[in-house]
Amino acid sequence: MSSTPIGIFGGTFDPIHNGHLRLAQEALEQCNLSEIRFVPCGTPPHRSAPHTSAQHRSNMTRLALQGSAAFVLDEREIRRGGPCYTVDTLTALRAELGERQPLCLLMGGDAFLSLHTWHEWEKLFGLAHIVVVQRGACASHNGRPLGNAIIEADAALREAYRARLAPSPRALRESPAGAVVVVEMPALEISATGIRRHCAENRSIRYLLPDAVAEYIRSNHLYTQPC
Ligand code: ATP
């Protein structure tokens, strides 16, 4: 097996920001991915309803990805009605891309620690590798990626992590799915919640997200209400 892995990065993207983009860039380079598909979530099953429509979130994601040849918008979840489960998205991508193509589901460390709450989460390992992008200087603790956080995590998740943790991103090319790889990135203290709050308080959101997205938010009067 030697095909170049493809990354899949799902999120509410309400709005997409530089933290998301930097996570993707780090994963692209550190894991030698051929491309990353950004998948805005339609109806997120794990959290409260987004503050803007799926179409606005998708439009903002398209604007944010302009100029990055390796970053691709994938609108399948917003086209599908009802709750969007990652297991369904990966099943569809696997059917399209074939059994041998390595797929890597990207997520932050915070998202990984609640993976056991996702619908049919154990099936995800049969469909893709998981690349956890840990933020910050204490990303690894005594050489153990995810440090103390994983020790305190859900027992089944901890077992899956221990059994599947690969020592390097090279593992991502050796099979189509099933490994967990942890890479690190410098922390960027940016969140969509913080950006929405800035908008509602009429504060600048410049340098937190691409200018084109900031302009889209301004001209469509998004996030003007307190969140
Ligand atoms: P909200 O503030 O509305 O909860 P968010 O900014 O956390 O949103 P999401 O769309 O919920 O963004 O996150 C999607 C993914 O992006 C998750 O895997 C999360 O870990 C990651 N992520 C979010 N913010 C950052 C950041 N500043 N740096 C790196 N990764 C991030």
Coordinates of C-alpha atoms and ligand atoms in Angstrom, one line a residue:
M1 CA 0.0 0.0 0.0
S2 CA 1.6 3.3 -1.0
S3 CA -1.2 5.7 -2.0
T4 CA -1.0 9.1 -0.5
P5 CA -3.5 9.6 2.3
I6 CA -6.4 12.0 2.0
G7 CA -7.6 14.1 5.0
I8 CA -11.2 14.7 6.0
F9 CA -11.9 17.6 8.3
G10 CA -15.5 18.1 9.6
G11 CA -16.8 20.9 11.7
T12 CA -19.6 23.3 12.3
F13 CA -17.4 26.0 10.8
D14 CA -19.8 28.7 12.3
P15 CA -17.6 30.5 11.2
I16 CA -14.4 28.7 9.9
H17 CA -11.3 30.5 11.3
N18 CA -7.6 30.5 11.3
G19 CA -7.4 27.8 14.1
H20 CA -9.2 25.4 11.7
L21 CA -7.0 26.4 8.8
R22 CA -3.8 26.1 10.7
L23 CA -4.8 22.6 12.0
A24 CA -5.4 21.5 8.5
Q25 CA -2.1 23.0 7.2
E26 CA -0.2 21.2 10.0
A27 CA -1.8 17.9 9.2
L28 CA -1.2 18.4 5.5
E29 CA 2.5 18.9 6.0
Q30 CA 3.2 16.6 8.9
C31 CA 1.2 13.7 7.5
N32 CA 2.0 14.3 3.8
L33 CA -1.6 14.3 2.8
S34 CA -2.5 14.8 -0.9
E35 CA -5.5 16.9 0.0
I36 CA -7.9 17.8 2.8
R37 CA -11.7 17.8 2.3
F38 CA -13.5 20.3 4.6
V39 CA -16.9 19.0 5.4
P40 CA -19.2 21.5 7.0
C41 CA -21.8 19.7 9.1
G42 CA -25.5 20.1 8.2
T43 CA -27.3 19.3 11.4
P44 CA -24.7 18.5 14.1
P45 CA -26.0 15.7 16.3
H46 CA -23.6 16.4 19.2
R47 CA -24.3 20.0 19.9
S48 CA -26.8 22.8 19.7
A49 CA -28.0 24.2 16.4
P50 CA -25.6 26.4 14.5
H51 CA -26.1 30.1 14.6
T52 CA -26.1 30.5 10.8
S53 CA -27.6 28.4 7.9
A54 CA -25.7 25.5 6.4
Q55 CA -25.5 27.5 3.2
H56 CA -23.8 30.5 4.9
R57 CA -21.3 28.2 6.7
S58 CA -20.5 26.4 3.4
N59 CA -20.1 29.8 1.6
M60 CA -17.7 31.0 4.3
T61 CA -15.7 27.7 4.1
R62 CA -15.5 28.1 0.3
L63 CA -14.1 31.6 0.7
A64 CA -11.6 30.5 3.3
L65 CA -10.2 27.7 1.1
Q66 CA -9.7 30.0 -1.9
G67 CA -6.0 29.9 -3.0
S68 CA -5.2 26.7 -1.2
A69 CA -5.0 24.1 -3.9
A70 CA -4.9 21.1 -1.5
F71 CA -8.0 22.3 0.5
V72 CA -11.3 21.2 -1.0
L73 CA -14.9 22.0 0.1
D74 CA -17.1 18.9 0.4
E75 CA -20.8 19.8 0.7
R76 CA -22.2 16.3 1.1
E77 CA -23.4 16.8 4.7
I78 CA -25.2 20.0 4.0
R79 CA -26.9 18.4 1.0
R80 CA -28.0 15.5 3.1
G81 CA -31.0 16.3 5.3
G82 CA -31.3 15.2 9.0
P83 CA -28.6 14.6 11.5
C84 CA -25.1 14.1 10.0
Y85 CA -23.1 11.3 11.4
T86 CA -19.4 11.0 10.6
V87 CA -19.7 7.3 10.2
D88 CA -22.1 7.8 7.2
T89 CA -19.9 10.4 5.6
L90 CA -16.9 8.2 5.9
T91 CA -18.9 5.2 4.5
A92 CA -19.8 7.3 1.5
L93 CA -16.3 8.5 0.9
R94 CA -14.9 5.0 1.3
A95 CA -17.4 3.7 -1.4
E96 CA -16.3 6.5 -3.7
L97 CA -12.6 6.4 -3.2
G98 CA -12.1 2.6 -2.9
E99 CA -11.1 0.1 -0.3
R100 CA -7.3 0.7 -0.6
Q101 CA -7.2 4.5 -0.3
P102 CA -5.9 5.7 3.1
L103 CA -8.4 8.1 4.6
C104 CA -7.5 10.3 7.7
L105 CA -10.2 11.9 9.8
L106 CA -8.6 15.0 11.3
M107 CA -9.7 16.4 14.7
G108 CA -8.4 18.5 17.6
G109 CA -7.4 16.8 20.9
D110 CA -10.6 18.1 22.5
A111 CA -12.8 16.5 19.9
F112 CA -10.9 13.2 20.2
L113 CA -11.5 13.0 23.9
S114 CA -15.3 12.9 23.3
L115 CA -15.1 10.5 20.4
H116 CA -16.8 7.8 22.4
T117 CA -20.0 9.9 22.4
W118 CA -20.2 9.9 18.6
H119 CA -22.7 7.6 16.8
E120 CA -21.1 4.2 16.1
W121 CA -17.7 5.6 17.0
E122 CA -15.9 2.3 17.0
K123 CA -16.8 1.8 13.3
L124 CA -14.8 4.9 12.5
F125 CA -11.6 3.0 12.9
G126 CA -12.6 0.5 10.2
L127 CA -13.2 3.4 7.8
A128 CA -10.3 5.8 8.4
H129 CA -7.2 6.6 10.4
I130 CA -7.7 9.3 13.0
V131 CA -5.2 12.1 13.1
V132 CA -5.4 14.0 16.4
V133 CA -3.9 17.5 16.1
Q134 CA -2.9 18.5 19.6
R135 CA -2.5 22.2 20.4
G136 CA 0.1 23.7 22.6
A137 CA 3.4 23.1 24.3
C138 CA 2.0 20.6 26.7
A139 CA 0.7 18.5 23.9
S140 CA 2.9 15.6 24.8
H141 CA 3.4 14.7 28.4
N142 CA 6.5 12.7 29.3
G143 CA 6.7 11.6 25.7
R144 CA 3.1 10.3 25.8
P145 CA 0.9 12.0 23.3
L146 CA -2.3 13.4 24.8
G147 CA -0.7 13.1 28.2
N148 CA -2.9 12.9 31.3
A149 CA -6.0 13.7 29.4
I150 CA -6.2 10.3 27.8
I151 CA -5.6 8.6 31.2
E152 CA -8.7 10.3 32.5
A153 CA -10.7 9.6 29.3
D154 CA -13.5 7.1 28.8
A155 CA -12.2 3.5 29.3
A156 CA -13.2 2.2 25.9
L157 CA -11.8 5.2 24.2
R158 CA -8.5 4.9 26.1
E159 CA -8.2 1.2 25.1
A160 CA -8.9 2.0 21.5
Y161 CA -6.3 4.8 21.6
R162 CA -3.6 2.5 23.2
A163 CA -4.2 -0.3 20.8
R164 CA -4.2 1.9 17.7
L165 CA -1.6 4.6 18.5
A166 CA 1.1 4.6 15.8
P167 CA 4.6 6.0 16.5
S168 CA 4.7 8.2 13.3
P169 CA 2.6 9.5 10.4
R170 CA 4.3 6.9 8.2
A171 CA 1.6 4.4 9.5
L172 CA -1.0 6.4 7.5
R173 CA 0.3 5.0 4.2
E174 CA 0.7 1.4 5.4
S175 CA -3.0 0.6 5.6
P176 CA -6.3 2.3 4.5
A177 CA -7.6 2.8 8.1
G178 CA -7.3 1.9 11.7
A179 CA -4.4 3.8 13.2
V180 CA -4.4 6.8 15.5
V181 CA -1.6 9.3 14.9
V182 CA -1.0 12.4 17.1
V183 CA 0.7 15.5 15.7
E184 CA 1.3 18.8 17.4
M185 CA 0.7 22.4 16.5
P186 CA 1.3 25.7 18.3
A187 CA -1.9 26.7 20.1
L188 CA -4.0 29.5 18.5
E189 CA -6.5 30.6 21.0
I190 CA -9.3 31.2 18.4
S191 CA -12.8 29.8 18.6
A192 CA -15.9 30.3 16.6
T193 CA -17.7 31.2 19.8
G194 CA -15.2 34.0 20.5
I195 CA -15.6 35.3 16.9
R196 CA -19.4 35.3 17.2
R197 CA -19.1 37.2 20.5
H198 CA -16.8 39.8 18.9
C199 CA -19.4 40.3 16.1
A200 CA -22.3 40.7 18.6
E201 CA -20.2 43.3 20.5
N202 CA -19.3 45.1 17.3
R203 CA -15.6 44.4 17.8
S204 CA -13.1 43.6 15.0
I205 CA -12.6 40.0 14.0
R206 CA -9.6 40.9 11.8
Y207 CA -6.6 38.4 11.9
L208 CA -8.8 35.7 13.5
L209 CA -10.0 34.4 10.2
P210 CA -9.4 35.1 6.5
D211 CA -10.4 38.7 5.3
A212 CA -12.8 37.3 2.7
V213 CA -14.8 35.5 5.5
A214 CA -14.8 38.6 7.7
E215 CA -16.2 40.6 4.8
Y216 CA -18.9 37.9 4.1
I217 CA -19.9 38.1 7.8
R218 CA -20.1 41.8 7.6
S219 CA -22.1 42.1 4.4
N220 CA -24.6 39.4 5.4
H221 CA -25.0 40.8 8.9
L222 CA -24.2 37.5 10.6
Y223 CA -23.7 37.0 14.3
T224 CA -25.1 40.4 15.2
Q225 CA -27.2 38.9 18.1
P226 CA -25.5 37.9 21.4
C227 CA -24.7 34.2 21.4
Ligands
ATP1 P1 -17.3 26.7 18.6 O1 -16.6 27.8 19.3 O2 -18.6 27.1 18.0 O3 -17.5 25.4 19.5 P2 -14.9 25.8 17.2 O4 -14.2 27.0 16.9 O5 -14.5 25.0 18.4 O6 -16.5 26.1 17.4 P3 -15.7 23.5 15.6 O7 -16.3 23.7 14.2 O8 -16.6 23.1 16.7 O9 -15.0 24.9 15.9 O10 -14.4 22.6 15.5 C1 -14.1 21.7 14.5 C2 -12.7 21.1 14.8 O11 -11.7 22.2 14.8 C3 -12.5 20.3 16.1 O12 -11.8 19.1 15.8 C4 -11.7 21.3 17.0 O13 -10.9 20.5 17.8 C5 -10.9 22.0 16.0 N1 -10.5 23.4 16.4 C6 -11.4 24.4 16.8 N2 -10.7 25.5 17.2 C7 -9.4 25.3 16.9 C8 -8.2 26.0 17.1 N3 -8.2 27.3 17.6 N4 -7.0 25.4 16.8 C9 -7.0 24.1 16.3 N5 -8.1 23.4 16.2 C10 -9.3 23.9 16.5

